[in-house]
Tab-separated table of C-alpha atoms in Angstrom:
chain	number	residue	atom	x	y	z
A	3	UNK	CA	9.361	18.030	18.301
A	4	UNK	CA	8.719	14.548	16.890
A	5	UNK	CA	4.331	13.976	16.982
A	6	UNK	CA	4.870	10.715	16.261
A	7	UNK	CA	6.978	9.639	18.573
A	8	UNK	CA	9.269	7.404	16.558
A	9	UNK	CA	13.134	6.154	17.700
A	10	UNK	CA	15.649	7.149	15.569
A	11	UNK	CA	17.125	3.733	16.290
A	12	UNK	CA	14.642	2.354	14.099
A	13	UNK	CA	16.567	4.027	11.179
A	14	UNK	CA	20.045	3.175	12.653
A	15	UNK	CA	19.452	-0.513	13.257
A	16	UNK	CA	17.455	-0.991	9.659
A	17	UNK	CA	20.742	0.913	7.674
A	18	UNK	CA	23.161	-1.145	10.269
A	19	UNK	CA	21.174	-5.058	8.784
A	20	UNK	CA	20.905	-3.848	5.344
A	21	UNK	CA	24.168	-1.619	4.444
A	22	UNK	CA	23.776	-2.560	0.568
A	23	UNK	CA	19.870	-0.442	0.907
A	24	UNK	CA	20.145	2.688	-1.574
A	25	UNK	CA	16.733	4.273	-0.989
A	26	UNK	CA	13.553	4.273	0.997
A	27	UNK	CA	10.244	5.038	-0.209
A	28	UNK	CA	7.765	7.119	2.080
A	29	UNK	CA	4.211	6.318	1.309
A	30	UNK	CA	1.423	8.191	2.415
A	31	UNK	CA	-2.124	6.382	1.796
A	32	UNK	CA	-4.426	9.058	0.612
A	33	UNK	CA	-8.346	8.615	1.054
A	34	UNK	CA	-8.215	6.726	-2.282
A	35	UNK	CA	-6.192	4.097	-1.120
A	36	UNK	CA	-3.562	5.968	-3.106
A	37	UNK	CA	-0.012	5.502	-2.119
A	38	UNK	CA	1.620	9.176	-2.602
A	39	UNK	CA	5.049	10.451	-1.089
A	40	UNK	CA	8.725	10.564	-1.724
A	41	UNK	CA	11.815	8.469	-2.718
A	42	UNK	CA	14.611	9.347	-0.272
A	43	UNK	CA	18.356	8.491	-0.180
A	44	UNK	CA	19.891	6.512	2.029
A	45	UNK	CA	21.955	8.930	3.897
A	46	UNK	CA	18.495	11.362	4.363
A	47	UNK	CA	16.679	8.659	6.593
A	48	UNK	CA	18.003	9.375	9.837
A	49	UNK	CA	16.955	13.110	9.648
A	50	UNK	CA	13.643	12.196	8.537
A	51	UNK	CA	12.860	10.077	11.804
A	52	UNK	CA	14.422	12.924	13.435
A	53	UNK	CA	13.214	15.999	11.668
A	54	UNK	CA	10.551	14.528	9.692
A	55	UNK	CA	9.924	15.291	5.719
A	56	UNK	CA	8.202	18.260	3.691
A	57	UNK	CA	4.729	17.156	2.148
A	58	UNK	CA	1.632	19.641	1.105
A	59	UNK	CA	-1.691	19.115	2.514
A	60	UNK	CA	-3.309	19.095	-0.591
A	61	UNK	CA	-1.547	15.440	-1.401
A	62	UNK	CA	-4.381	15.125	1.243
A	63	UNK	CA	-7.039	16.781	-1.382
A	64	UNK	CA	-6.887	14.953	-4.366
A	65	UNK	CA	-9.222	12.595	-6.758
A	66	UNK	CA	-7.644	9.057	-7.202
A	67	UNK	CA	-5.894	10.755	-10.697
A	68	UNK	CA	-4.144	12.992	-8.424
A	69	UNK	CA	-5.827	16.203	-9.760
A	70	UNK	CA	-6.066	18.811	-6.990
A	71	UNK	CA	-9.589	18.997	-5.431
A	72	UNK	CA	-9.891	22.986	-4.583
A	73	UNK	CA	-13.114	21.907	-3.128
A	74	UNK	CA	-11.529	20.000	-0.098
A	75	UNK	CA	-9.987	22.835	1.212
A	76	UNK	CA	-6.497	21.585	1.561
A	77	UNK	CA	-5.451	23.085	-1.689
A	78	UNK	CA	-4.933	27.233	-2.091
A	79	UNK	CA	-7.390	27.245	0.993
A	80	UNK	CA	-4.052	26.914	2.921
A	81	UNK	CA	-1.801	28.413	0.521
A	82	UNK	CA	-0.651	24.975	-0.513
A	83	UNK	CA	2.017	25.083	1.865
A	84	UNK	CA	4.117	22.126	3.637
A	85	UNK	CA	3.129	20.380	6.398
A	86	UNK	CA	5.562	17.875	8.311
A	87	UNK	CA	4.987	14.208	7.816
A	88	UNK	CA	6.757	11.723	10.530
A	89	UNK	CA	7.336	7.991	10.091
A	90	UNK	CA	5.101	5.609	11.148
A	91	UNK	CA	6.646	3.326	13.638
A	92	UNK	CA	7.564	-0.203	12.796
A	93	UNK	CA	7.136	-0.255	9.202
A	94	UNK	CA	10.352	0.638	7.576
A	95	UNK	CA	10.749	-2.225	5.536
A	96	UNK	CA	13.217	-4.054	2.816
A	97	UNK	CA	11.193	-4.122	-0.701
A	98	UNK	CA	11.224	-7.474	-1.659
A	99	UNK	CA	13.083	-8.531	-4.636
A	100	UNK	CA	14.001	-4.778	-5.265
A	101	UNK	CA	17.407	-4.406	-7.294
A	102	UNK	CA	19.533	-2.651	-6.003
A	103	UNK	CA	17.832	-2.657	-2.612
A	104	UNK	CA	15.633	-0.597	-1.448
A	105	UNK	CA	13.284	0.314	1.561
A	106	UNK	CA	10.078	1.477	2.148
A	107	UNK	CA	7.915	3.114	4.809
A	108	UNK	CA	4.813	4.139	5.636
A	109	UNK	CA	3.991	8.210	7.021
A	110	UNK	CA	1.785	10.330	8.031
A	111	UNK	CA	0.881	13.752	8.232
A	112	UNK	CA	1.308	16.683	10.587
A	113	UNK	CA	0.716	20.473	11.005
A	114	UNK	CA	3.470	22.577	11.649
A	115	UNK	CA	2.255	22.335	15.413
A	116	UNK	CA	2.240	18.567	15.551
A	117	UNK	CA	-1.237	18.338	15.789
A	118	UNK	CA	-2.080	14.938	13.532
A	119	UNK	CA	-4.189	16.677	10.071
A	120	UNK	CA	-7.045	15.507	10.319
A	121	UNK	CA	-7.782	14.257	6.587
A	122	UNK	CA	-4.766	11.816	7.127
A	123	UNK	CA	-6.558	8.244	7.009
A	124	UNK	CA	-4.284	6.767	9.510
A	125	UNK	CA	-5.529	9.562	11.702
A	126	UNK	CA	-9.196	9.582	11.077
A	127	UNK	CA	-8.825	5.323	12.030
A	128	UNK	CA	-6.825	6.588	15.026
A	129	UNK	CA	-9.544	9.139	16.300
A	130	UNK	CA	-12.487	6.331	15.824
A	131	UNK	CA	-10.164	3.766	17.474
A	132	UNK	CA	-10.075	6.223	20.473
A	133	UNK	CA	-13.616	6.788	20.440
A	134	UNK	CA	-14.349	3.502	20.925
A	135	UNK	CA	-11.672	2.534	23.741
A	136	UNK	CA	-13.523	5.809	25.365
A	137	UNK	CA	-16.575	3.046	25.377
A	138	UNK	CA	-14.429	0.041	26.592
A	139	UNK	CA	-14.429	-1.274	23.678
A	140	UNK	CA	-11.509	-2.445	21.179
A	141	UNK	CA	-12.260	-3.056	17.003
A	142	UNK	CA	-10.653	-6.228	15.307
A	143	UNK	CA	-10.364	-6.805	11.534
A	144	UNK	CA	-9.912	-10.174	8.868
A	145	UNK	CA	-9.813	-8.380	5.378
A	146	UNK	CA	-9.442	-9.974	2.174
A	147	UNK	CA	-7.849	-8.153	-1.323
A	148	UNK	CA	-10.130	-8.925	-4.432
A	149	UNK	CA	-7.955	-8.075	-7.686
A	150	UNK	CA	-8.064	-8.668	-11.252
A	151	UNK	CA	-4.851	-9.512	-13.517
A	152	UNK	CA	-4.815	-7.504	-16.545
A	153	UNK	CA	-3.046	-7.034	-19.739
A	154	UNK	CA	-0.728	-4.158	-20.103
A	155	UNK	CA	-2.106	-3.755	-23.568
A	156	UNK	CA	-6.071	-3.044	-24.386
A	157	UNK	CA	-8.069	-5.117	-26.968
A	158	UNK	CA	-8.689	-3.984	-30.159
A	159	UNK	CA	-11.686	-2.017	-28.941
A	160	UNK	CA	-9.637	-0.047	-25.951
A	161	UNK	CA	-10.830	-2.689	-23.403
A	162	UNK	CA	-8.964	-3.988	-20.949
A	163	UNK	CA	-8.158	-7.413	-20.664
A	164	UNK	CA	-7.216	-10.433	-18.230
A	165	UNK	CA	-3.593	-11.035	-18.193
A	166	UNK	CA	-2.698	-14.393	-19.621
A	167	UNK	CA	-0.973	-17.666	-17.127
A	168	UNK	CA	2.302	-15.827	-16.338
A	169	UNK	CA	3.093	-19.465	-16.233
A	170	UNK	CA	3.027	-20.943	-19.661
A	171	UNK	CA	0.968	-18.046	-21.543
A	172	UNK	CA	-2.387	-19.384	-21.483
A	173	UNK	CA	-5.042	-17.305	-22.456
A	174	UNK	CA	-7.647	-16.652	-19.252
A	175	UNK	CA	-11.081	-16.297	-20.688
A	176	UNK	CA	-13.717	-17.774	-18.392
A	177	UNK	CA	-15.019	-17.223	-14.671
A	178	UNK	CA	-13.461	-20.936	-13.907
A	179	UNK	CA	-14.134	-19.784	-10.027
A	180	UNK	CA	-12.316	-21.991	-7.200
A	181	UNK	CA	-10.156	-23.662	-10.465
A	182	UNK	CA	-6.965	-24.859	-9.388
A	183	UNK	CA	-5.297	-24.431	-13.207
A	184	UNK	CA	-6.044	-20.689	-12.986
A	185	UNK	CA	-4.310	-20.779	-10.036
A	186	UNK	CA	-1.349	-22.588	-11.423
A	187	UNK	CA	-1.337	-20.170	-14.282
A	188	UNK	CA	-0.683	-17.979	-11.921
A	189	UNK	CA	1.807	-19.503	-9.903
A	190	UNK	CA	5.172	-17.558	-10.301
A	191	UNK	CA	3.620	-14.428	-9.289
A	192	UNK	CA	1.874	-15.858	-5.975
A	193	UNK	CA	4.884	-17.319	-5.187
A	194	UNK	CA	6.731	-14.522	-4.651
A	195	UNK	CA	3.521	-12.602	-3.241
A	196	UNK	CA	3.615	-14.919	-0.752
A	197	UNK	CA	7.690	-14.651	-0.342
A	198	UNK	CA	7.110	-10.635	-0.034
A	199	UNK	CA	4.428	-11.349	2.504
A	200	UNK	CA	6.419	-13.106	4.626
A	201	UNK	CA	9.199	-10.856	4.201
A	202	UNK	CA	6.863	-7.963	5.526
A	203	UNK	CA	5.422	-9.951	8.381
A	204	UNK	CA	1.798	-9.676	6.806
A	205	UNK	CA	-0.054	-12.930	8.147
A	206	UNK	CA	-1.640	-14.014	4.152
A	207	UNK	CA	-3.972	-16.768	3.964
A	208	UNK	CA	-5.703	-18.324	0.920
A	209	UNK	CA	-5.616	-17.461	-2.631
A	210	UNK	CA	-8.855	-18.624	-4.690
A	211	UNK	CA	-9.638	-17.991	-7.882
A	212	UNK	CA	-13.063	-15.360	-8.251
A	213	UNK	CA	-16.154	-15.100	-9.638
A	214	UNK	CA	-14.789	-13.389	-12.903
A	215	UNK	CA	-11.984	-13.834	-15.507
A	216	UNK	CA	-8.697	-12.877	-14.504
A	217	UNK	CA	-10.068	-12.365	-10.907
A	218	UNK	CA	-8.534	-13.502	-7.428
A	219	UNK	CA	-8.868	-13.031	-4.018
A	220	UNK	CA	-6.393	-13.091	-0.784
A	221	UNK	CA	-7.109	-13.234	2.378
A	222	UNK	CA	-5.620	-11.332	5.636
A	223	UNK	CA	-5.172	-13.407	8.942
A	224	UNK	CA	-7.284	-11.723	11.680
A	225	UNK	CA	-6.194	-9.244	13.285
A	226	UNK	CA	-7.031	-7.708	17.170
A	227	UNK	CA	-5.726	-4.499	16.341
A	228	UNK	CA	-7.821	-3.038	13.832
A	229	UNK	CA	-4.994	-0.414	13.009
A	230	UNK	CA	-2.497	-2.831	12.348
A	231	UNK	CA	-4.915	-4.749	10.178
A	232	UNK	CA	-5.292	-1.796	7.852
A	233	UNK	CA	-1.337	-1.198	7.789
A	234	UNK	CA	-1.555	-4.654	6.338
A	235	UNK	CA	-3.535	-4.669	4.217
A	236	UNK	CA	-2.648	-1.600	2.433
A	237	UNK	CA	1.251	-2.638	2.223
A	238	UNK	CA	-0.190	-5.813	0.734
A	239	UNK	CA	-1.837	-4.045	-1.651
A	240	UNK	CA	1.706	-2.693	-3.149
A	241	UNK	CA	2.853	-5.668	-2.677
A	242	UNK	CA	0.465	-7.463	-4.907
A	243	UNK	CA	0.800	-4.417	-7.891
A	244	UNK	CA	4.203	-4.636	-7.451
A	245	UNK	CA	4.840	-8.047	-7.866
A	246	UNK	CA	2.497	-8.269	-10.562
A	247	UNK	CA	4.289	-5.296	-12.941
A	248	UNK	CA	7.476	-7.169	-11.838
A	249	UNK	CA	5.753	-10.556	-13.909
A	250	UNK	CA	4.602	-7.901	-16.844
A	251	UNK	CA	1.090	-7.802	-15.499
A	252	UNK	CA	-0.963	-5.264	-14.193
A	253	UNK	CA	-2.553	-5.604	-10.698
A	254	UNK	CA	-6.411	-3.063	-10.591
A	255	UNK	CA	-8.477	-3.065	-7.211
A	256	UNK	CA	-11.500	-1.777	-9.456
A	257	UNK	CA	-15.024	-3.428	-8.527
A	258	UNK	CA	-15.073	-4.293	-12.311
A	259	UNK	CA	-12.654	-3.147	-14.669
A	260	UNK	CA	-14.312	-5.289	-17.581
A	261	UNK	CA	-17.715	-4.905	-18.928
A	262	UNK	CA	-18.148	-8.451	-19.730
């Protein structure tokens, strides 16, 4: 039984265009926007679009540290046994600049019945999604990604700091919003946010500098398919982290990671 009702030829023709591809990452996005799952080989993707892969609920049922929450109920509730999660059609992907190559792709969650589990985000967007077509009505989405570029290393006080211009070395230490030199600073790692973008089919907009030091924000094209819209923005999300540790940065999605 396959709940999701993904083609194996999806795996087939991705292996087929990219022979050199060693692994594939399976993400599932947690309620925390946390990106939890599995690193596969490349001969074990097939029989996950056909068979699907092992996964515990409780990767459903933890706090953003990835401590178990007992109170959730997903945890020794159920025994902490696995549940079968299925690919999520259309996003097996190449990983951008990855050496050697490698994949990625989004899943989801299933019981052992192949009813969806309910606690799966993709799943809880689905069921609201539904509830509103019951009404005739469709949702649409334009997000944007606010992030900070930070340090690796804390300050002398355990602080964390803003990352300096991956272009020269600059030190960033004002709000400078809308400046076009903290942009430049930041140049070589937009680029290839951009280039990773593309690569992924995520419709990016406009990078501007925020309203705090070592702050940014991207936008998301609009979207008519609200479901879609989140899929993009949460591979964009990676995308942006991963492209930043890739420059020796550090990308957070905290509200404010400073005090000052």
């Amino acid at each position: 039984m396959n709940p999701a009702n993904v083609s194996v030829d999806e795996a087939v023709a991705f292996l087929d265009r990219f022979p050199d591809v060693e692994a594939v990452d399976l993400i599932l996005y947690d309620g925390n926007g946390v990106g939890r799952g599995k690193i596969i080989r490349r001969a074990e993707l097939v029989h996950v679009f056909e068979q699907g892969v092992s996964l515990p609920a409780s990767i459903l049922g933890q706090e953003v540290c990835g401590e178990d929450v007992d109170a959730t109920g997903l945890v020794w509730d159920r025994g902490d046994g696995d549940m079968r999660a299925w690919p999520v059609a259309g996003t097996l992907k190449l990983v951008h600049g990855s050496s050697p190559l490698r994949g990625e792709m989004l899943i989801s969650l299933y019981d052992l019945d192949g009813s969806p589990m309910p606690s799966d985000p993709r799943h809880v967007l689905q069921r609201q999604i539904d509830r509103l077509a019951d009404k005739g009505l469709r949702a649409a989405a334009a997000f944007e990604l606010e992030f900070f570029l930070l340090d690796n290393e804390r300050d002398a006080s355990g602080a964390v700091r803003p990352a300096s211009d991956v272009l020269d070395g600059r030190a960033t230490t004002a709000t400078d919003v809308y400046s076009m030199e903290k942009l430049q600073g930041m140049l070589p790692l937009f680029n290839e946010i951009y280039a990773a973008a593309e690569a992924a089919a995520i419709p990016i907009e406009n990078m501007i500098s925020e309203y705090a030091p070592g702050q940014y924000e991207l936008t998301v094209h609009y979207r008519d398919d609200v479901m879609q819209a989140a899929t993009d923005l949460m591979t964009l999300k990676r995308i942006v982290k991963q492209q930043a540790r890739a420059q020796g940065i550090t990308a957070c999605f905290m509200a404010k990671p400073m005090s000052e």
